[in-house]
Amino acid sequence: AQRVTQPEKLLSVFKGAPVELKCNYSYSGSPELFWYVQYSRQRLQLLLRHISRESIKGFTADLNKGETSFHLKKPFAQEEDSAMYYCALDIDGNKLVFGAGTILRVKS
Amino acid sequence: GAGVSQSPRYKVAKRGQDVALRCDPISGHVSLFWYQQALGQGPEFLTYFQNEAQLDKSGLPSDRFFAERPEGSVSTLKIQRTQQEDSAVYLCASSPLAGGVHGEQFFGPGTRLTVL
């Protein structure tokens, strides 16, 4: 079965601290993974995708097929990073399977 | 440019009523998706259109749910005889890519449906 697991409902860190949002997936095919973010009162939007191997707003994510993980990391959290983060698995380009999401709170 | 728009933004229905939710995708986008997001959960796939063709409706929870995109642009999600468990945010997303090609989906603001 296709499944995405985000084990933390809430992650609270201080400004300047490192951040790691965990994501594990279950999929028999070749995984295409994304991180989407929803800031307060805004719509869901793409943060980054694993195939582009880019860093967006200081965030990176590496696909680890051995551990079936796609954790999102940032070395120094900023207050404006506070948001809801969703890990998503793309199934054949036809749909996304989302995790339950993790709320990131960055405290000053 | 304009993003994906959805209307109404909020809908309150009495149990048993029919509702229709509208999605206007980004102009020219081939693919259109509907998702249902219950409180505290991530979005869950409902159905997928490529132009006017509904290629996947495996996520529709029951035959009370029906979606259409007759001219390959605007889409309507209809829920008949609403029940309390239908209360959720309904998200529409579009993509310029056809099915089978992995790419970004652009989301609308959602319609929050509350069934009393």
Coordinates of N, CA, C and O in Angstrom, one line a residue, chain B:
Chain B
G1 N -0.2 36.3 -12.3 CA -1.5 35.7 -12.9 C -2.3 35.1 -11.8 O -1.9 34.9 -10.7
A2 N -3.6 34.8 -12.2 CA -4.5 34.3 -11.3 C -4.2 32.8 -11.0 O -3.8 32.1 -11.9
G3 N -4.3 32.4 -9.7 CA -4.1 31.0 -9.4 C -5.4 30.3 -9.5 O -6.4 30.7 -10.1
V4 N -5.4 29.1 -8.8 CA -6.6 28.3 -8.8 C -7.6 28.9 -7.8 O -7.2 29.4 -6.7
S5 N -8.8 29.0 -8.3 CA -9.9 29.6 -7.4 C -11.0 28.6 -7.2 O -11.2 27.7 -8.0
Q6 N -11.6 28.7 -6.0 CA -12.6 27.8 -5.6 C -13.8 28.6 -5.0 O -13.6 29.6 -4.3
S7 N -15.0 28.1 -5.3 CA -16.2 28.8 -4.7 C -17.2 27.7 -4.4 O -17.3 26.7 -5.1
P8 N -18.0 27.9 -3.3 CA -17.8 29.0 -2.3 C -16.6 28.7 -1.4 O -16.1 27.6 -1.5
R9 N -16.2 29.6 -0.7 CA -15.1 29.4 0.2 C -15.6 28.6 1.5 O -14.9 27.8 2.1
Y10 N -16.8 28.9 1.9 CA -17.4 28.2 3.0 C -18.9 27.8 2.6 O -19.6 28.6 1.9
K11 N -19.2 26.6 3.1 CA -20.6 26.1 2.8 C -21.1 25.4 4.0 O -20.4 24.5 4.5
V12 N -22.3 25.8 4.5 CA -22.9 25.1 5.5 C -24.1 24.4 4.9 O -25.0 25.1 4.3
A13 N -24.3 23.1 5.1 CA -25.4 22.4 4.6 C -26.1 21.6 5.7 O -25.4 21.1 6.7
K14 N -27.3 21.4 5.6 CA -28.1 20.5 6.5 C -27.9 19.1 6.0 O -27.9 18.9 4.8
R15 N -27.9 18.2 6.9 CA -27.7 16.8 6.5 C -28.8 16.4 5.5 O -30.0 16.7 5.8
G16 N -28.4 15.8 4.4 CA -29.4 15.4 3.4 C -29.4 16.3 2.2 O -30.0 15.9 1.2
Q17 N -28.9 17.5 2.4 CA -28.9 18.4 1.3 C -27.8 18.1 0.2 O -26.8 17.4 0.6
D18 N -28.0 18.5 -1.0 CA -27.0 18.3 -2.1 C -26.2 19.6 -2.1 O -26.7 20.7 -1.9
V19 N -24.9 19.5 -2.4 CA -24.0 20.6 -2.5 C -23.2 20.5 -3.8 O -22.9 19.4 -4.3
A20 N -22.7 21.7 -4.3 CA -21.9 21.7 -5.5 C -20.7 22.6 -5.2 O -20.9 23.8 -4.9
L21 N -19.5 22.2 -5.4 CA -18.3 22.9 -5.2 C -17.6 23.2 -6.5 O -17.4 22.2 -7.3
R22 N -17.2 24.4 -6.7 CA -16.6 24.7 -8.0 C -15.1 25.0 -7.9 O -14.7 25.5 -6.9
C23 N -14.5 24.6 -9.0 CA -13.0 24.9 -9.1 C -12.7 25.5 -10.4 O -13.1 24.9 -11.5
D24 N -12.0 26.6 -10.4 CA -11.5 27.2 -11.6 C -10.0 27.0 -11.6 O -9.2 27.7 -10.9
P25 N -9.5 26.1 -12.5 CA -8.0 25.9 -12.5 C -7.3 27.0 -13.2 O -7.9 27.9 -13.8
I26 N -6.0 27.0 -13.1 CA -5.1 27.9 -13.9 C -5.4 27.7 -15.4 O -5.4 26.5 -15.8
S27 N -5.5 28.8 -16.1 CA -5.9 28.6 -17.5 C -4.8 27.8 -18.3 O -3.6 28.0 -18.1
G28 N -5.3 26.9 -19.0 CA -4.4 26.0 -19.8 C -3.9 24.8 -19.1 O -3.2 24.0 -19.7
H29 N -4.2 24.7 -17.8 CA -3.7 23.5 -17.1 C -4.5 22.3 -17.5 O -5.7 22.3 -17.5
V30 N -3.8 21.2 -17.9 CA -4.4 20.0 -18.4 C -5.0 19.2 -17.3 O -6.1 18.6 -17.4
S31 N -4.3 19.0 -16.2 CA -4.7 18.1 -15.1 C -5.4 18.9 -14.0 O -5.0 20.0 -13.6
L32 N -6.4 18.2 -13.4 CA -7.1 18.8 -12.3 C -7.4 17.7 -11.3 O -7.8 16.6 -11.7
F33 N -7.2 18.0 -10.1 CA -7.3 17.1 -9.0 C -8.2 17.6 -7.9 O -8.3 18.8 -7.6
W34 N -9.0 16.7 -7.3 CA -9.8 17.1 -6.1 C -9.2 16.2 -4.9 O -9.0 15.0 -5.0
Y35 N -9.1 16.9 -3.7 CA -8.7 16.3 -2.5 C -9.7 16.6 -1.4 O -10.3 17.7 -1.4
Q36 N -9.8 15.8 -0.4 CA -10.6 16.0 0.8 C -9.7 16.0 2.0 O -8.9 15.2 2.1
Q37 N -9.8 17.1 2.8 CA -8.9 17.2 4.0 C -9.8 17.3 5.2 O -10.4 18.4 5.5
A38 N -9.8 16.2 6.0 CA -10.5 16.3 7.3 C -9.7 17.0 8.3 O -8.4 17.1 8.1
L39 N -10.3 17.4 9.4 CA -9.6 18.2 10.4 C -8.4 17.4 11.0 O -8.6 16.2 11.4
G40 N -7.3 18.0 11.0 CA -6.1 17.4 11.6 C -5.4 16.3 10.7 O -4.5 15.6 11.1
Q41 N -5.9 16.2 9.5 CA -5.3 15.2 8.5 C -4.7 15.9 7.3 O -5.0 17.0 7.0
G42 N -3.9 15.1 6.6 CA -3.4 15.6 5.3 C -4.5 15.4 4.2 O -5.5 14.7 4.4
P43 N -4.4 16.1 3.1 CA -5.3 16.0 2.0 C -5.3 14.5 1.5 O -4.3 13.9 1.5
E44 N -6.5 14.1 1.2 CA -6.7 12.7 0.6 C -7.3 12.8 -0.8 O -8.3 13.5 -1.0
F45 N -6.7 12.1 -1.7 CA -7.1 12.1 -3.1 C -8.5 11.7 -3.3 O -8.9 10.7 -2.7
L46 N -9.2 12.4 -4.1 CA -10.6 12.0 -4.5 C -10.6 11.5 -5.9 O -11.1 10.4 -6.3
T47 N -10.2 12.5 -6.9 CA -10.4 12.2 -8.3 C -9.5 13.0 -9.1 O -9.0 14.1 -8.6
Y48 N -9.2 12.6 -10.4 CA -8.3 13.2 -11.3 C -8.8 13.3 -12.7 O -9.4 12.3 -13.2
F49 N -8.7 14.5 -13.3 CA -9.1 14.7 -14.6 C -7.9 15.1 -15.5 O -7.0 15.9 -15.1
Q50 N -7.9 14.6 -16.7 CA -6.9 15.1 -17.7 C -7.8 15.6 -18.8 O -8.6 14.9 -19.5
N51 N -7.8 16.9 -18.9 CA -8.8 17.7 -19.8 C -10.2 17.3 -19.3 O -10.4 17.4 -18.1
E52 N -11.0 16.9 -20.1 CA -12.4 16.6 -19.7 C -12.6 15.1 -19.2 O -13.6 14.7 -18.7
A53 N -11.6 14.3 -19.4 CA -11.7 12.9 -19.1 C -11.3 12.6 -17.6 O -10.2 13.0 -17.1
Q54 N -12.2 12.0 -16.9 CA -12.0 11.6 -15.5 C -11.2 10.3 -15.5 O -11.8 9.2 -15.8
L55 N -9.9 10.3 -15.3 CA -9.1 9.1 -15.5 C -9.0 8.3 -14.2 O -8.6 7.1 -14.2
D56 N -9.3 8.9 -13.1 CA -9.2 8.2 -11.8 C -10.2 8.7 -10.8 O -10.1 9.9 -10.5
K57 N -11.1 7.9 -10.4 CA -12.0 8.3 -9.4 C -12.0 7.4 -8.2 O -13.0 7.2 -7.5
S58 N -10.9 6.7 -8.0 CA -10.7 5.7 -7.0 C -10.9 6.3 -5.6 O -11.1 5.5 -4.6
G59 N -10.7 7.5 -5.4 CA -10.7 8.1 -4.0 C -12.1 8.6 -3.6 O -12.3 8.9 -2.4
L60 N -13.0 8.6 -4.5 CA -14.4 9.1 -4.1 C -14.9 8.1 -3.1 O -15.0 6.9 -3.4
P61 N -15.4 8.6 -1.9 CA -15.7 7.7 -0.8 C -17.0 6.9 -1.0 O -17.2 5.9 -0.4
S62 N -17.9 7.5 -1.8 CA -19.2 6.8 -2.1 C -19.8 7.3 -3.4 O -19.3 8.2 -4.0
D63 N -20.9 6.6 -3.8 CA -21.6 7.0 -5.0 C -22.3 8.3 -4.8 O -23.0 8.8 -5.7
R64 N -22.3 8.9 -3.6 CA -22.9 10.2 -3.4 C -22.0 11.3 -3.9 O -22.4 12.5 -4.1
F65 N -20.8 11.0 -4.2 CA -19.8 12.0 -4.7 C -19.7 11.8 -6.2 O -19.5 10.7 -6.7
F66 N -19.7 13.0 -6.8 CA -19.7 13.0 -8.3 C -18.9 14.2 -8.7 O -19.1 15.3 -8.2
A67 N -18.0 14.0 -9.7 CA -17.2 15.2 -10.2 C -17.3 15.2 -11.7 O -17.4 14.2 -12.4
E68 N -17.2 16.4 -12.2 CA -17.2 16.6 -13.7 C -16.4 17.7 -14.1 O -16.1 18.7 -13.3
R69 N -15.9 17.7 -15.4 CA -15.1 18.8 -16.0 C -15.5 18.8 -17.5 O -14.6 18.4 -18.3
P70 N -16.7 19.2 -17.8 CA -17.2 18.9 -19.1 C -16.5 19.5 -20.3 O -16.5 19.0 -21.4
E71 N -15.9 20.7 -20.1 CA -15.2 21.4 -21.2 C -13.7 21.4 -20.9 O -13.0 22.2 -21.6
G72 N -13.2 20.6 -20.0 CA -11.8 20.6 -19.8 C -11.2 21.8 -19.0 O -10.0 21.9 -19.0
S73 N -12.1 22.6 -18.4 CA -11.5 23.7 -17.6 C -12.1 23.7 -16.2 O -11.6 23.0 -15.4
V74 N -13.2 24.4 -16.1 CA -13.9 24.4 -14.7 C -14.4 23.0 -14.3 O -14.8 22.2 -15.2
S75 N -14.3 22.7 -13.1 CA -14.7 21.4 -12.5 C -15.7 21.7 -11.4 O -15.6 22.7 -10.7
T76 N -16.6 20.8 -11.3 CA -17.6 20.8 -10.1 C -17.6 19.5 -9.4 O -17.6 18.4 -10.0
L77 N -17.5 19.5 -8.1 CA -17.6 18.4 -7.3 C -19.0 18.4 -6.6 O -19.3 19.4 -5.9
K78 N -19.7 17.4 -6.8 CA -21.1 17.4 -6.3 C -21.2 16.3 -5.2 O -20.7 15.2 -5.4
I79 N -21.8 16.7 -4.1 CA -22.1 15.7 -3.0 C -23.6 15.6 -2.8 O -24.2 16.7 -2.5
Q80 N -24.1 14.5 -3.0 CA -25.6 14.3 -2.8 C -25.9 13.8 -1.4 O -25.1 13.1 -0.8
R81 N -27.0 14.2 -0.9 CA -27.5 13.7 0.4 C -26.3 13.8 1.5 O -25.9 12.8 2.1
T82 N -25.8 15.0 1.7 CA -24.7 15.2 2.6 C -24.9 14.6 3.9 O -26.0 14.6 4.5
Q83 N -23.8 14.1 4.5 CA -23.8 13.5 5.8 C -22.7 14.2 6.6 O -21.8 14.8 6.1
Q84 N -22.8 14.1 8.0 CA -21.9 14.8 8.8 C -20.4 14.4 8.5 O -19.5 15.3 8.6
E85 N -20.2 13.2 8.2 CA -18.8 12.8 7.9 C -18.2 13.4 6.6 O -17.0 13.3 6.3
D86 N -19.1 14.1 5.9 CA -18.6 14.8 4.7 C -17.9 16.1 5.0 O -17.3 16.8 4.2
S87 N -18.1 16.6 6.3 CA -17.5 17.8 6.7 C -16.0 17.8 6.6 O -15.4 16.9 7.1
A88 N -15.5 18.7 5.8 CA -14.0 18.7 5.5 C -13.7 19.9 4.7 O -14.7 20.7 4.3
V89 N -12.5 20.1 4.4 CA -12.1 21.1 3.4 C -11.8 20.4 2.1 O -11.1 19.4 2.1
Y90 N -12.4 20.9 1.0 CA -12.2 20.3 -0.3 C -11.3 21.1 -1.1 O -11.6 22.3 -1.3
L91 N -10.2 20.5 -1.5 CA -9.1 21.2 -2.2 C -9.1 20.8 -3.6 O -9.3 19.6 -4.0
C92 N -8.9 21.8 -4.5 CA -8.8 21.6 -5.9 C -7.3 21.9 -6.3 O -6.8 22.9 -5.7
A93 N -6.7 21.2 -7.1 CA -5.4 21.5 -7.6 C -5.3 21.3 -9.1 O -6.0 20.5 -9.7
S94 N -4.4 22.1 -9.8 CA -4.2 21.9 -11.2 C -2.7 21.8 -11.5 O -1.9 22.2 -10.7
S95 N -2.5 21.2 -12.7 CA -1.1 21.1 -13.1 C -1.1 21.2 -14.7 O -2.0 20.8 -15.4
P96 N 0.0 21.9 -15.2 CA 0.1 22.0 -16.6 C 0.5 20.7 -17.3 O 0.4 20.6 -18.6
L97 N 0.8 19.7 -16.6 CA 1.3 18.5 -17.1 C 0.2 17.4 -17.2 O -0.7 17.4 -16.4
A98 N 0.4 16.5 -18.2 CA -0.6 15.4 -18.3 C -0.2 14.3 -17.3 O 0.9 14.3 -16.8
G99 N -1.1 13.4 -17.2 CA -0.9 12.3 -16.2 C 0.4 11.5 -16.6 O 0.8 11.5 -17.7
G100 N 1.0 11.0 -15.6 CA 2.2 10.2 -15.8 C 3.5 11.0 -15.7 O 4.6 10.5 -15.7
V101 N 3.3 12.3 -15.6 CA 4.5 13.2 -15.5 C 4.5 13.8 -14.2 O 3.6 14.5 -13.8
H102 N 5.6 13.6 -13.4 CA 5.6 14.1 -12.1 C 5.9 15.6 -12.1 O 6.8 16.1 -12.7
G103 N 5.1 16.4 -11.4 CA 5.3 17.8 -11.4 C 4.5 18.5 -10.3 O 3.7 17.8 -9.6
E104 N 4.7 19.8 -10.2 CA 4.0 20.5 -9.1 C 2.5 20.6 -9.3 O 2.1 20.8 -10.5
Q105 N 1.8 20.5 -8.3 CA 0.4 20.8 -8.3 C 0.1 22.1 -7.6 O 0.7 22.4 -6.6
F106 N -0.7 22.9 -8.3 CA -1.0 24.2 -7.7 C -2.4 24.2 -7.1 O -3.4 23.9 -7.7
F107 N -2.4 24.5 -5.8 CA -3.7 24.3 -5.0 C -4.5 25.6 -4.9 O -4.0 26.7 -4.9
G108 N -5.8 25.4 -4.9 CA -6.7 26.5 -4.5 C -6.8 26.7 -3.0 O -6.2 25.9 -2.3
P109 N -7.6 27.7 -2.6 CA -7.7 28.0 -1.2 C -8.6 27.0 -0.5 O -8.6 26.9 0.8
G110 N -9.4 26.2 -1.2 CA -10.2 25.2 -0.6 C -11.6 25.7 -0.3 O -11.9 26.9 -0.2
T111 N -12.6 24.8 -0.2 CA -13.9 25.1 0.3 C -14.1 24.3 1.6 O -14.0 23.1 1.6
R112 N -14.5 25.0 2.6 CA -14.8 24.4 3.9 C -16.2 24.0 4.0 O -17.1 24.9 4.0
L113 N -16.6 22.8 4.0 CA -17.9 22.3 4.0 C -18.2 21.8 5.5 O -17.5 21.0 6.0
T114 N -19.3 22.3 6.0 CA -19.8 21.9 7.3 C -21.2 21.4 7.1 O -22.1 22.1 6.6
V115 N -21.4 20.1 7.5 CA -22.7 19.5 7.5 C -23.3 19.4 8.9 O -22.7 18.8 9.7
L116 N -24.4 20.0 9.0 CA -25.0 20.0 10.4 C -26.0 18.9 10.6 O -26.6 18.4 9.6

